[in-house]
Amino acid sequence: MTGHDKLRGKGAVVTGAGQGIGRALATRLAAEGARVVVNDLDADNAAAVAAEIGGTAVPGDCASEEGVRHLVDAATEALGRIDVYCANAGIDGGPLGTGDSLLDTSDEAWSRIIETNVMAHVRAARALVPGWLETGGGRFVVTASAAGLLTMIGSAPYSVTKHGSVAFAEWLSVTYGHRGVAVQAICPQGVQTRMLEDSGPLQALLSHDVALAPEAVADAWVASLADDRFLVLPHPEVAGYYAVRAQDTDRWLAGMRKLQGRLDDARAQA
Ligand SMILES: NC(=O)c1ccc[n+]([C@@H]2O[C@H](COP(=O)([O-])OP(=O)(O)OC[C@H]3O[C@@H](n4cnc5c(N)ncnc54)[C@H](O)[C@@H]3O)[C@@H](O)[C@H]2O)c1
């Protein structure tokens, strides 16, 4: 079965799909023949993307308990059944280059980032998995980040929550994968979106030579469906670092320290 066969005719939800990577995932899902619900906090952007791809907009918060309940109910009504849930919405802790993210991130900011980058996935899975176990399964896709695999990319709350999102996806896969729940974690590094634009020196560091178009992330995800890879690593550099981490801890740490040096240089120049 190709990746395409796994999407044709399916009912799919993409959170944070009003722009960026979510928009690219929603657009690709529609092109592959899925029926798509477009969620975003920004109602105008959600409506615009839904109109572009012939989908249904369900604006609102995809993180809070009530928001998830509303999204899952409205999407089930629109689609009949949710086969694919792309938990894509995520937020950064703010400009990475200004200040020290350990010392300068308030508890309130930590909570907001944990809610969006981790609890949104937990609540959506809690709403969807029981039905999937009874009715033949489903697919849960988390847009995590290279920052969820490589410790030194990103602010403290971003890195910690993205590690949490990868860990949650892995837990879900290990626990329910054999019962028909396919789970994937997409881990891009540097994608040309508003989030990257807002991330100051990190943008300078990443965007010119390595940043990918959001559509390339969607391509990598669709390609990964052919063999149902758990980790989708759209960027070759991430794939390389990750392979080293898996096999050779010393080389991995050396690579991470080199990357940290590049980040420090970018911060110093900002
Ligand atoms: N851009 C990158 O370089 C990059 C790299 C790796 C991972 N990611 C991850 O990819 C995902 C998408 O990021 P992006 O770069 O497209 O960012 P983006 O900021 O361009 O888009 C994110 C969208 O999510 C929406 N959103 C945020 N919180 C929401 C909520 N609670 N409910 C509903 N919608 C919400 C925003 O309104 C926005 O439209 C995020 O999880 C991000 O962490 C991005």
Short mmCIF file of C-alpha atoms and ligand atoms in Angstrom, two decimals:
data_model
loop_
_atom_site.label_atom_id
_atom_site.label_comp_id
_atom_site.label_asym_id
_atom_site.label_seq_id
_atom_site.Cartn_x
_atom_site.Cartn_y
_atom_site.Cartn_z
CA MET A 1 0.00 0.00 0.00
CA THR A 2 1.41 3.43 -0.88
CA GLY A 3 1.16 6.45 1.37
CA HIS A 4 -1.53 7.79 -0.91
CA ASP A 5 -3.79 4.76 -0.43
CA LYS A 6 -3.67 5.42 3.30
CA LEU A 7 -5.16 8.91 2.84
CA ARG A 8 -7.68 8.63 0.01
CA GLY A 9 -11.27 9.07 1.26
CA LYS A 10 -10.13 9.43 4.87
CA GLY A 11 -11.46 12.02 7.31
CA ALA A 12 -8.57 14.12 8.60
CA VAL A 13 -8.12 16.90 11.15
CA VAL A 14 -5.11 19.22 11.15
CA THR A 15 -4.63 21.57 14.09
CA GLY A 16 -2.85 24.88 13.63
CA ALA A 17 -3.54 24.57 9.90
CA GLY A 18 -4.22 28.25 9.20
CA GLN A 19 -0.59 28.74 8.12
CA GLY A 20 2.83 27.15 7.99
CA ILE A 21 3.39 23.40 8.29
CA GLY A 22 -0.24 22.69 9.25
CA ARG A 23 -1.47 24.46 6.13
CA ALA A 24 0.93 22.37 4.01
CA LEU A 25 -0.22 19.14 5.68
CA ALA A 26 -3.90 20.05 5.18
CA THR A 27 -3.30 21.00 1.55
CA ARG A 28 -1.43 17.75 0.86
CA LEU A 29 -4.08 15.66 2.62
CA ALA A 30 -6.77 17.23 0.42
CA ALA A 31 -4.64 16.67 -2.69
CA GLU A 32 -4.32 12.99 -1.73
CA GLY A 33 -8.12 12.69 -1.58
CA ALA A 34 -8.74 13.09 2.15
CA ARG A 35 -11.61 15.17 3.51
CA VAL A 36 -10.04 17.73 5.78
CA VAL A 37 -11.04 19.75 8.83
CA VAL A 38 -8.86 22.84 9.20
CA ASN A 39 -8.41 24.02 12.78
CA ASP A 40 -6.63 27.15 13.94
CA LEU A 41 -6.91 29.76 16.67
CA ASP A 42 -6.98 32.30 13.84
CA ALA A 43 -10.49 31.89 12.44
CA ASP A 44 -9.83 33.94 9.29
CA ASN A 45 -6.80 31.86 8.34
CA ALA A 46 -8.64 28.61 9.07
CA ALA A 47 -11.53 29.72 6.84
CA ALA A 48 -9.18 30.80 4.04
CA VAL A 49 -7.30 27.48 4.01
CA ALA A 50 -10.53 25.48 4.21
CA ALA A 51 -11.91 27.43 1.23
CA GLU A 52 -8.67 26.88 -0.75
CA ILE A 53 -8.65 23.10 -0.29
CA GLY A 54 -12.39 22.39 -0.19
CA GLY A 55 -12.28 21.49 3.50
CA THR A 56 -14.22 22.50 6.59
CA ALA A 57 -12.98 25.14 9.02
CA VAL A 58 -13.35 24.45 12.73
CA PRO A 59 -11.61 27.40 14.35
CA GLY A 60 -10.73 27.43 18.03
CA ASP A 61 -8.23 26.31 20.63
CA CYS A 62 -7.01 22.75 20.08
CA ALA A 63 -5.27 22.54 23.47
CA SER A 64 -7.79 23.07 26.28
CA GLU A 65 -10.09 20.25 27.38
CA GLU A 66 -13.17 22.13 26.10
CA GLY A 67 -11.41 23.14 22.89
CA VAL A 68 -10.45 19.54 22.11
CA ARG A 69 -13.96 18.33 22.87
CA HIS A 70 -15.46 20.96 20.56
CA LEU A 71 -12.96 20.21 17.77
CA VAL A 72 -13.43 16.43 17.93
CA ASP A 73 -17.25 16.73 18.04
CA ALA A 74 -17.45 19.26 15.19
CA ALA A 75 -14.94 17.31 13.06
CA THR A 76 -16.76 14.02 13.64
CA GLU A 77 -19.98 15.68 12.54
CA ALA A 78 -18.34 17.12 9.41
CA LEU A 79 -16.37 13.99 8.45
CA GLY A 80 -18.48 11.13 9.82
CA ARG A 81 -15.30 9.67 11.30
CA ILE A 82 -11.85 11.01 12.16
CA ASP A 83 -9.32 8.63 10.60
CA VAL A 84 -6.26 10.87 10.78
CA TYR A 85 -5.53 13.46 13.47
CA CYS A 86 -2.54 15.73 12.87
CA ALA A 87 -1.69 17.36 16.21
CA ASN A 88 0.36 20.05 14.56
CA ALA A 89 -0.26 23.31 16.43
CA GLY A 90 2.69 24.34 18.55
CA ILE A 91 4.17 27.47 20.05
CA ASP A 92 7.65 28.62 20.79
CA GLY A 93 8.72 30.23 24.03
CA GLY A 94 9.38 33.54 22.32
CA PRO A 95 12.45 34.89 20.57
CA LEU A 96 15.24 32.43 21.20
CA GLY A 97 18.01 34.97 20.95
CA THR A 98 16.85 37.49 23.53
CA GLY A 99 17.67 36.73 27.10
CA ASP A 100 18.11 33.41 28.80
CA SER A 101 15.17 31.06 28.38
CA LEU A 102 15.80 29.40 31.76
CA LEU A 103 15.86 32.67 33.69
CA ASP A 104 13.43 34.70 31.60
CA THR A 105 10.52 32.31 31.04
CA SER A 106 7.72 32.83 33.56
CA ASP A 107 5.70 29.98 35.05
CA GLU A 108 2.73 31.28 33.11
CA ALA A 109 4.65 31.04 29.83
CA TRP A 110 5.88 27.52 30.71
CA SER A 111 2.28 26.46 31.40
CA ARG A 112 1.02 27.87 28.11
CA ILE A 113 3.75 26.09 26.15
CA ILE A 114 3.20 22.79 27.99
CA GLU A 115 -0.57 23.05 27.33
CA THR A 116 -0.09 23.67 23.60
CA ASN A 117 2.88 21.44 22.82
CA VAL A 118 2.03 18.45 25.04
CA MET A 119 -1.39 18.52 26.73
CA ALA A 120 -3.15 19.20 23.41
CA HIS A 121 -1.83 15.83 22.18
CA VAL A 122 -2.75 14.03 25.40
CA ARG A 123 -6.31 15.38 25.35
CA ALA A 124 -6.86 14.64 21.66
CA ALA A 125 -5.55 11.08 22.04
CA ARG A 126 -7.78 10.57 25.08
CA ALA A 127 -10.77 11.69 23.00
CA LEU A 128 -9.92 9.56 19.94
CA VAL A 129 -8.19 6.34 21.00
CA PRO A 130 -11.16 4.58 22.70
CA GLY A 131 -13.27 4.95 19.52
CA TRP A 132 -10.37 3.86 17.32
CA LEU A 133 -9.84 0.71 19.38
CA GLU A 134 -13.49 -0.21 18.85
CA THR A 135 -13.77 0.70 15.18
CA GLY A 136 -10.65 -0.48 13.41
CA GLY A 137 -8.00 2.06 14.30
CA GLY A 138 -6.78 5.46 13.23
CA ARG A 139 -3.67 7.54 12.71
CA PHE A 140 -2.29 10.07 15.23
CA VAL A 141 0.41 12.34 13.87
CA VAL A 142 2.35 14.77 16.07
CA THR A 143 4.33 17.62 14.57
CA ALA A 144 7.14 17.57 17.11
CA SER A 145 10.52 19.03 16.14
CA ALA A 146 14.20 18.30 15.83
CA ALA A 147 14.19 20.09 19.21
CA GLY A 148 12.37 17.02 20.53
CA LEU A 149 15.33 14.80 19.60
CA LEU A 150 18.34 17.08 19.80
CA THR A 151 18.62 18.72 23.19
CA MET A 152 20.40 21.90 22.24
CA ILE A 153 18.09 23.33 19.62
CA GLY A 154 15.55 25.77 20.99
CA SER A 155 14.63 27.50 24.22
CA ALA A 156 14.27 25.51 27.46
CA PRO A 157 10.44 25.27 27.30
CA TYR A 158 10.42 24.51 23.58
CA SER A 159 13.02 21.77 23.84
CA VAL A 160 11.46 20.22 26.96
CA THR A 161 7.93 20.22 25.54
CA LYS A 162 9.02 18.92 22.14
CA HIS A 163 10.89 16.08 23.86
CA GLY A 164 7.61 15.52 25.72
CA SER A 165 5.63 15.41 22.49
CA VAL A 166 8.00 12.85 20.95
CA ALA A 167 7.92 10.80 24.17
CA PHE A 168 4.13 10.90 24.31
CA ALA A 169 3.86 9.82 20.66
CA GLU A 170 6.32 6.99 21.30
CA TRP A 171 4.38 5.90 24.38
CA LEU A 172 1.15 5.96 22.38
CA SER A 173 2.73 3.94 19.59
CA VAL A 174 4.18 1.33 21.94
CA THR A 175 0.91 1.05 23.90
CA TYR A 176 -1.66 1.08 21.10
CA GLY A 177 0.30 0.52 17.87
CA HIS A 178 -0.38 -3.22 17.88
CA ARG A 179 -4.10 -2.49 18.27
CA GLY A 180 -4.50 -0.47 15.08
CA VAL A 181 -3.47 3.00 16.24
CA ALA A 182 -0.70 4.19 13.91
CA VAL A 183 1.38 6.94 15.50
CA GLN A 184 4.02 9.17 13.96
CA ALA A 185 6.22 12.04 15.13
CA ILE A 186 7.36 14.51 12.47
CA CYS A 187 10.63 16.16 13.53
CA PRO A 188 11.62 19.00 11.20
CA GLN A 189 14.44 21.45 11.76
CA GLY A 190 14.05 24.97 10.43
CA VAL A 191 10.97 25.31 8.24
CA GLN A 192 10.15 28.57 6.48
CA THR A 193 7.14 29.66 8.51
CA ARG A 194 6.09 32.53 10.76
CA MET A 195 7.49 30.63 13.76
CA LEU A 196 10.97 30.57 12.23
CA GLU A 197 10.71 34.23 11.17
CA ASP A 198 9.91 35.16 14.76
CA SER A 199 12.78 33.18 16.22
CA GLY A 200 15.47 35.82 15.63
CA PRO A 201 19.03 34.55 15.51
CA LEU A 202 17.92 30.99 15.05
CA GLN A 203 16.46 32.11 11.76
CA ALA A 204 19.80 33.66 10.79
CA LEU A 205 21.47 30.42 11.74
CA LEU A 206 19.12 28.10 9.94
CA SER A 207 17.08 29.75 7.29
CA HIS A 208 19.54 30.60 4.54
CA ASP A 209 21.17 27.29 3.89
CA VAL A 210 19.02 24.62 5.47
CA ALA A 211 15.42 25.73 6.08
CA LEU A 212 12.83 23.72 4.22
CA ALA A 213 9.58 24.85 2.64
CA PRO A 214 6.55 23.61 4.62
CA GLU A 215 5.53 21.58 1.57
CA ALA A 216 8.76 19.57 1.87
CA VAL A 217 7.66 18.51 5.36
CA ALA A 218 4.31 17.35 3.96
CA ASP A 219 6.17 15.45 1.20
CA ALA A 220 8.37 13.70 3.77
CA TRP A 221 5.35 12.74 5.83
CA VAL A 222 3.44 11.27 2.86
CA ALA A 223 6.57 9.36 1.79
CA SER A 224 6.87 7.95 5.33
CA LEU A 225 3.41 6.39 5.10
CA ALA A 226 4.65 3.75 2.68
CA ASP A 227 6.46 1.92 5.50
CA ASP A 228 4.71 3.63 8.42
CA ARG A 229 7.86 5.07 9.90
CA PHE A 230 7.36 6.37 13.45
CA LEU A 231 9.95 9.12 13.18
CA VAL A 232 9.63 11.38 10.17
CA LEU A 233 12.90 13.32 9.80
CA PRO A 234 12.36 15.66 6.85
CA HIS A 235 15.79 17.24 7.13
CA PRO A 236 18.85 15.15 6.25
CA GLU A 237 20.92 16.90 8.93
CA VAL A 238 18.43 15.85 11.62
CA ALA A 239 18.37 12.33 10.26
CA GLY A 240 22.17 12.29 10.40
CA TYR A 241 22.39 13.64 13.94
CA TYR A 242 19.70 11.28 15.10
CA ALA A 243 21.39 8.25 13.55
CA VAL A 244 24.58 9.21 15.36
CA ARG A 245 22.69 9.68 18.63
CA ALA A 246 21.17 6.25 18.29
CA GLN A 247 24.50 4.57 17.57
CA ASP A 248 27.33 6.63 18.99
CA THR A 249 26.67 8.80 22.03
CA ASP A 250 30.10 10.46 22.11
CA ARG A 251 29.91 11.57 18.50
CA TRP A 252 26.35 12.73 19.06
CA LEU A 253 27.32 14.87 22.07
CA ALA A 254 30.26 16.30 20.11
CA GLY A 255 27.88 17.20 17.28
CA MET A 256 25.45 18.79 19.72
CA ARG A 257 28.24 20.87 21.29
CA LYS A 258 29.24 22.06 17.82
CA LEU A 259 25.63 23.03 17.14
CA GLN A 260 25.48 24.79 20.51
CA GLY A 261 28.57 26.78 19.48
CA ARG A 262 26.83 27.86 16.27
CA LEU A 263 23.79 28.93 18.31
CA ASP A 264 25.98 30.91 20.74
CA ASP A 265 27.67 32.68 17.79
CA ALA A 266 24.28 33.52 16.29
CA ARG A 267 23.08 34.85 19.66
CA ALA A 268 26.22 36.94 20.09
CA GLN A 269 25.71 38.49 16.64
CA ALA A 270 22.01 39.26 17.25
N1 LIG B 1 8.97 26.30 11.65
C1 LIG B 1 9.88 25.48 12.11
O1 LIG B 1 11.07 25.70 11.89
C2 LIG B 1 9.50 24.24 12.87
C3 LIG B 1 10.47 23.26 13.05
C4 LIG B 1 10.13 22.11 13.76
C5 LIG B 1 8.86 21.95 14.26
N2 LIG B 1 7.92 22.92 14.08
C6 LIG B 1 6.59 22.68 14.64
O2 LIG B 1 5.65 22.66 13.58
C7 LIG B 1 4.36 23.02 14.07
C8 LIG B 1 3.79 24.11 13.20
O3 LIG B 1 4.66 25.22 13.28
P1 LIG B 1 4.81 26.34 12.16
O4 LIG B 1 6.25 26.57 11.95
O5 LIG B 1 3.92 26.05 11.02
O6 LIG B 1 4.29 27.57 13.05
P2 LIG B 1 3.32 28.79 12.75
O7 LIG B 1 3.47 29.66 13.94
O8 LIG B 1 3.58 29.34 11.39
O9 LIG B 1 1.88 28.10 12.73
C9 LIG B 1 1.31 27.55 13.88
C10 LIG B 1 -0.19 27.71 13.80
O10 LIG B 1 -0.75 27.08 14.96
C11 LIG B 1 -1.79 27.90 15.45
N3 LIG B 1 -2.01 27.62 16.88
C12 LIG B 1 -1.16 27.86 17.92
N4 LIG B 1 -1.72 27.47 19.07
C13 LIG B 1 -2.94 26.95 18.76
C14 LIG B 1 -3.99 26.39 19.52
N5 LIG B 1 -3.91 26.28 20.85
N6 LIG B 1 -5.10 25.97 18.86
C15 LIG B 1 -5.21 26.08 17.52
N7 LIG B 1 -4.24 26.62 16.75
C16 LIG B 1 -3.12 27.04 17.36
C17 LIG B 1 -1.34 29.33 15.20
O11 LIG B 1 -2.44 30.23 15.16
C18 LIG B 1 -0.66 29.19 13.82
O12 LIG B 1 -1.55 29.41 12.76
C19 LIG B 1 4.58 23.45 15.53
O13 LIG B 1 4.24 22.40 16.39
C20 LIG B 1 6.07 23.73 15.58
O14 LIG B 1 6.58 23.61 16.88
C21 LIG B 1 8.21 24.06 13.39
#
